[in-house]
Tab-separated table of C-alpha atoms in Angstrom:
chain	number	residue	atom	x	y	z
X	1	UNK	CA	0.000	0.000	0.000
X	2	UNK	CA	0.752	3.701	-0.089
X	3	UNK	CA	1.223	5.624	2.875
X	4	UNK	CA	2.744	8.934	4.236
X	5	UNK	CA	3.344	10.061	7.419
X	6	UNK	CA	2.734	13.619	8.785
X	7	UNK	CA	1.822	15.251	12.104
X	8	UNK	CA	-1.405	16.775	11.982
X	9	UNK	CA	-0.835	20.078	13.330
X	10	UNK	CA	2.140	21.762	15.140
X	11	UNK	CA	2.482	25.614	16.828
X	12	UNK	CA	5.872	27.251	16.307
X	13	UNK	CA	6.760	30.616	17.841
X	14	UNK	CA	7.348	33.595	14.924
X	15	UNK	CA	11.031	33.991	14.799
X	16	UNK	CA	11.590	30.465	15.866
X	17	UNK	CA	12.778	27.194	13.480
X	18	UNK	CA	10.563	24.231	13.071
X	19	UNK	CA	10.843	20.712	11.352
X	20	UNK	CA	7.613	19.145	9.567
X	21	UNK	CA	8.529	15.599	9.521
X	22	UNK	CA	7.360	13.304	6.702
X	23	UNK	CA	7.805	9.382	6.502
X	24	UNK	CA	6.817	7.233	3.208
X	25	UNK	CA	6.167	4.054	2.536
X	26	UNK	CA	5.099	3.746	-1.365
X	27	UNK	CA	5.565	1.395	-4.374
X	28	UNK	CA	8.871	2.445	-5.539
X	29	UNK	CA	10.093	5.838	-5.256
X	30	UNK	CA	11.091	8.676	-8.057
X	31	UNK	CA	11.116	11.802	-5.849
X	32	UNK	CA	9.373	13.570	-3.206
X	33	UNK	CA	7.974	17.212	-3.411
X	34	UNK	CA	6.709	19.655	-0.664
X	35	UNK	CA	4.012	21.687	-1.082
X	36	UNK	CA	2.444	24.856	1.255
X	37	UNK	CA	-1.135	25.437	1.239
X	38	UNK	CA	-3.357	28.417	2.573
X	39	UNK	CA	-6.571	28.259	4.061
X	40	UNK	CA	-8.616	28.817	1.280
X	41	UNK	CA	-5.832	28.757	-1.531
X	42	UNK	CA	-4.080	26.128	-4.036
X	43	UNK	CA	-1.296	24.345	-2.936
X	44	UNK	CA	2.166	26.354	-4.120
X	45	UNK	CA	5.553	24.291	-4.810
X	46	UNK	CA	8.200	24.273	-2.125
X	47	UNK	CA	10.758	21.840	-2.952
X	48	UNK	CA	11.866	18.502	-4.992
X	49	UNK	CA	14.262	16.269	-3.051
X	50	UNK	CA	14.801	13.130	-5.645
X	51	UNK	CA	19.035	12.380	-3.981
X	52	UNK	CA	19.411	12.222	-0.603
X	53	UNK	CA	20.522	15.375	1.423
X	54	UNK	CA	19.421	18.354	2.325
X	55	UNK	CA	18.269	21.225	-0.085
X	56	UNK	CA	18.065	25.030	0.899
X	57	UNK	CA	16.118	27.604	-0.158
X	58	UNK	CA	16.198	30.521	1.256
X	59	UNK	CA	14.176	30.614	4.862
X	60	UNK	CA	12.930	26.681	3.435
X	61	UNK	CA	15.257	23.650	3.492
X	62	UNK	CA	14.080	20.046	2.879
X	63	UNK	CA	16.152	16.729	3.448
X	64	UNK	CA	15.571	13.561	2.446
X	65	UNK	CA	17.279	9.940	3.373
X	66	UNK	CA	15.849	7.252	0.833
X	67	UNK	CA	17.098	4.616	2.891
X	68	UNK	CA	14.901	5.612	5.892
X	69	UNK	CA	11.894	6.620	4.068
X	70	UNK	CA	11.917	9.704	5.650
X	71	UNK	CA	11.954	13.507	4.997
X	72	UNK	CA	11.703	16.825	6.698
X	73	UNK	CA	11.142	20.254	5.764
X	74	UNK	CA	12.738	22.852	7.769
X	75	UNK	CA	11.341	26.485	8.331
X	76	UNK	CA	13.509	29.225	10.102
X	77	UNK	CA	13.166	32.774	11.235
X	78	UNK	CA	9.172	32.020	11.073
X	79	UNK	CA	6.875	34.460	10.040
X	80	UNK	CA	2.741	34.445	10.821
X	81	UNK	CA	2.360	34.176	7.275
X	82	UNK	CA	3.756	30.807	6.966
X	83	UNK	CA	0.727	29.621	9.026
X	84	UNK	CA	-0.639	27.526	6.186
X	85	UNK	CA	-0.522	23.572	5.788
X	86	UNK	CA	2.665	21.521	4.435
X	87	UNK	CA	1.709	18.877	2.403
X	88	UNK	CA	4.625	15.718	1.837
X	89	UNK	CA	4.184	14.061	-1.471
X	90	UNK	CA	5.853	11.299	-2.842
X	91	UNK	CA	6.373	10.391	-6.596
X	92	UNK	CA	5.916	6.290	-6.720
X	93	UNK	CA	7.080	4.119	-9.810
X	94	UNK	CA	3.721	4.515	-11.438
X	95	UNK	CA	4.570	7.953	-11.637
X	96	UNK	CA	1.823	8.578	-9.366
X	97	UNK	CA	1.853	11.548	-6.755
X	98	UNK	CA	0.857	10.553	-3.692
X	99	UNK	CA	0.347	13.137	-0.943
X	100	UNK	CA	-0.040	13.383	3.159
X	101	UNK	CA	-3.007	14.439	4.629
X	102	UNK	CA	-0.851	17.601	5.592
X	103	UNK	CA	0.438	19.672	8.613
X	104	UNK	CA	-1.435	22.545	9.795
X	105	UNK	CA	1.043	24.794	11.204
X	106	UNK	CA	0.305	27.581	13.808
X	107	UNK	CA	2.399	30.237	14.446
X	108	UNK	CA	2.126	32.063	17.280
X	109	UNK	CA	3.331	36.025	17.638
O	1	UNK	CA	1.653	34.419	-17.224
O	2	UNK	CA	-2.041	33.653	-16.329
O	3	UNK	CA	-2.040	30.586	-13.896
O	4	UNK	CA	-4.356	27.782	-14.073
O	5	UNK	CA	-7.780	28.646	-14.033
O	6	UNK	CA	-10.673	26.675	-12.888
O	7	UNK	CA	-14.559	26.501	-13.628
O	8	UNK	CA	-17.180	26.952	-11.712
O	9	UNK	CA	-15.141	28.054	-8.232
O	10	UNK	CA	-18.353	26.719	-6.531
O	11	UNK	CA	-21.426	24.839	-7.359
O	12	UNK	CA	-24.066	22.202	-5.255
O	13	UNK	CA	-25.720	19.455	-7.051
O	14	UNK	CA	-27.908	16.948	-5.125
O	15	UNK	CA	-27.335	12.958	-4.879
O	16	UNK	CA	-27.972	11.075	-8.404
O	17	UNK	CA	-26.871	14.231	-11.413
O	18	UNK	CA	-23.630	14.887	-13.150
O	19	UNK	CA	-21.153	17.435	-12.409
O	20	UNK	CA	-18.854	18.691	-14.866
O	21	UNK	CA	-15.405	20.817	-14.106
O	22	UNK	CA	-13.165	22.370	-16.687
O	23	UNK	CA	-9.824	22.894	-16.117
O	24	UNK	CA	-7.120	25.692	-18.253
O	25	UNK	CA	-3.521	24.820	-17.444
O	26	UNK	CA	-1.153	27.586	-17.778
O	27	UNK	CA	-0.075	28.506	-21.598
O	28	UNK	CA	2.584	25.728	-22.760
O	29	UNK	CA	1.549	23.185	-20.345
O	30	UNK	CA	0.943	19.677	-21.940
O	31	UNK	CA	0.242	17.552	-18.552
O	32	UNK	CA	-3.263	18.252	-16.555
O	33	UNK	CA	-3.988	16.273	-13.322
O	34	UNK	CA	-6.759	16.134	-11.104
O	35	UNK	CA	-7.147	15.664	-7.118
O	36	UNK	CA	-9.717	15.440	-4.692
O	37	UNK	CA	-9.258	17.329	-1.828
O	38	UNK	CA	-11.015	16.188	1.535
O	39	UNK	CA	-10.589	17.078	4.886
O	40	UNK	CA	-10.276	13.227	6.166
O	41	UNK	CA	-8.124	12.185	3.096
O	42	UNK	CA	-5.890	14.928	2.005
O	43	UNK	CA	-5.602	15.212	-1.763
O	44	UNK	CA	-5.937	12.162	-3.642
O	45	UNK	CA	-4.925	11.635	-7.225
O	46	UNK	CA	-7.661	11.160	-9.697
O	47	UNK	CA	-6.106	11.035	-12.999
O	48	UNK	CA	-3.263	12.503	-15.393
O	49	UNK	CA	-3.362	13.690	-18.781
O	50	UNK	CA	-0.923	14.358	-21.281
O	51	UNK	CA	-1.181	15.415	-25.094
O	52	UNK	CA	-4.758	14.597	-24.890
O	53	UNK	CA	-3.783	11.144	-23.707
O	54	UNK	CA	-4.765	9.566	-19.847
O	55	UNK	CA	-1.440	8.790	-18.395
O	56	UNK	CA	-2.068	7.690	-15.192
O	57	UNK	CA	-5.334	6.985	-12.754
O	58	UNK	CA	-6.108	6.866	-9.494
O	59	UNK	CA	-8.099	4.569	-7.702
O	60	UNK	CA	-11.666	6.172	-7.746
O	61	UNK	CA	-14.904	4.338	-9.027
O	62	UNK	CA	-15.586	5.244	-12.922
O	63	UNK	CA	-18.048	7.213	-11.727
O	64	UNK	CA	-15.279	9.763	-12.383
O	65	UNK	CA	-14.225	10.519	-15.795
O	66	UNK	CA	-11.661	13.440	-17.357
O	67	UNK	CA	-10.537	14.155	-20.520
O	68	UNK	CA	-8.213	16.522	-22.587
O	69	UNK	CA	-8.837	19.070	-25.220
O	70	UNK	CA	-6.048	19.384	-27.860
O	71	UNK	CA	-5.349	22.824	-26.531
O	72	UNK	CA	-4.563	21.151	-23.197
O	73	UNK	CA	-7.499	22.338	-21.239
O	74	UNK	CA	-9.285	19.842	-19.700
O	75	UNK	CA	-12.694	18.489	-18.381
O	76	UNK	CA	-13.427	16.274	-15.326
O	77	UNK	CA	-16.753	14.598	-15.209
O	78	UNK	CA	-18.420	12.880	-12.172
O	79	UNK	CA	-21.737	10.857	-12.994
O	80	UNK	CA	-24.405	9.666	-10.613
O	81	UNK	CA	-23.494	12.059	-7.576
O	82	UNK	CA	-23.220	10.937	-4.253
O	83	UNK	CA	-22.998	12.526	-0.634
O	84	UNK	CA	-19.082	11.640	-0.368
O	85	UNK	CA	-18.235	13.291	-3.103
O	86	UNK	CA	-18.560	16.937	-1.735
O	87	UNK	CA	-14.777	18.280	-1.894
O	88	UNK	CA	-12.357	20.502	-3.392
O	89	UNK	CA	-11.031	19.149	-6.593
O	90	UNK	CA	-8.201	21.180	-7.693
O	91	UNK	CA	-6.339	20.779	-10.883
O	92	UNK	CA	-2.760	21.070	-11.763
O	93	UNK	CA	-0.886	21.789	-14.778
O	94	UNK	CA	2.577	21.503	-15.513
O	95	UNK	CA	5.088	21.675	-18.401
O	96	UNK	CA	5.823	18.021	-18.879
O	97	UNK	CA	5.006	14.665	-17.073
O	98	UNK	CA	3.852	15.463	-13.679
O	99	UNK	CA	7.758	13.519	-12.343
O	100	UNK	CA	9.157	15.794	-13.933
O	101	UNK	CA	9.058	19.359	-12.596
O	102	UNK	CA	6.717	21.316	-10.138
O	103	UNK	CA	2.726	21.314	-10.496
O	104	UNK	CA	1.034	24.359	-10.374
O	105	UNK	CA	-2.255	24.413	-9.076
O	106	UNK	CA	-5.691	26.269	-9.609
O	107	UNK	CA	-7.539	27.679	-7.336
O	108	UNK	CA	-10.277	24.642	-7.347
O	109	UNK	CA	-13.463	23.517	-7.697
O	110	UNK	CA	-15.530	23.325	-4.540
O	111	UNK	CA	-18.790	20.830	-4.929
O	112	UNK	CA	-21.498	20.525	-2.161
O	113	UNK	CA	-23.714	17.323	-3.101
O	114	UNK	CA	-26.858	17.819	-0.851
């Protein structure tokens, strides 16, 4: 079967770091994405992690370890306006995008 | 660049008609995709379409059909309505293949069957 792994909702203090967690288990594996969604909006791109490591973009970095099945993304020097959900997603090898149910994330002034 | 545009934004149907959603992918974008967006399942994958072509399908009933124009946009159709299928279906376009580089999403369909 296909399953991800997310926490359901986490609170983070604005200014502080926080690490949304993912863990996969799919049919084969050809990449996994990040995606941030506001309440009310369509899902935006964050990142593509397809090698293992860690990826950084700007305030956003996401690692992945293949091996583990396993995959954070990492948000620093918060702001309120990345209170929004972070959705994992997982490319299997039917080419098939499979996504968590998503993190809310709170943050707090 | 407009982004991916979506039609209706909002409509209610009751249990037992058709619904259909249309779907404009960004200019230059070959590959359309569809999800279903619940609040107990997250977004699920419906179906993929490229070059008028159905790539790849998720594991819904047939009760839920697409299909793609040769100017990319596409169509999603869902027959004989029932309760569980009010959501947010949201479609995303992107250059290529869907492995292949980000999707960009529209703003979504959101469907109240009563």
């Amino acid at each position: 079967g296909q399953n991800i792994d997310q926490p359901t909702e986490m609170t983070a203090t604005e200014g502080a770091i926080v690490q949304i967690n993912c863990t996969y288990q799919t049919s084969g594996f050809n990449g996994l994405f990040w995606y941030q969604q506001h309440a009310g909006e369509a899902p935006t791109f964050l990142s593509y992690n397809v090698l293992d490591g860690l990826e950084e973009k700007g305030r956003f970095s996401s690692f992945l370890s293949r091996s583990k099945g396993y995959s954070y993304l990492l948000l620093k020097e918060l702001q309120m306006k990345d209170s929004a959900s972070y959705l994992c997603a997982v490319l299997n090898r039917d080419d098939k995008i499979i996504f968590g149910k998503g993190t809310r994330l709170h943050i707090l002034p | 660049k407009a982004g991916v545009t979506q039609t209706p934004r909002y409509l209610i149907k009751t249990r037992g008609q058709q619904v259909t959603l249309s779907c404009s992918p960004i200019s230059g974008h070959r590959s359309v995709s569809w999800y279903q967006q619940t609040p107990g399942q997250g977004l699920q994958f419906l179906f993929e379409y490229f070059s008028e072509t159905q790539r790849n399908k998720g594991n819904f009933p047939g009760r839920f059909s697409g299909r793609q124009f040769s100017n990319s946009r596409s169509e999603m159709n869902v027959s004989t309505l029932e309760l569980g299928d009010s959501a947010l279906y949201l479609c995303a376009s992107s250059l290529d293949y869907t492995n292949t580089g980000e999707l960009f999403f529209g703003e979504g369909s959101r469907l109240t069957v009563l």
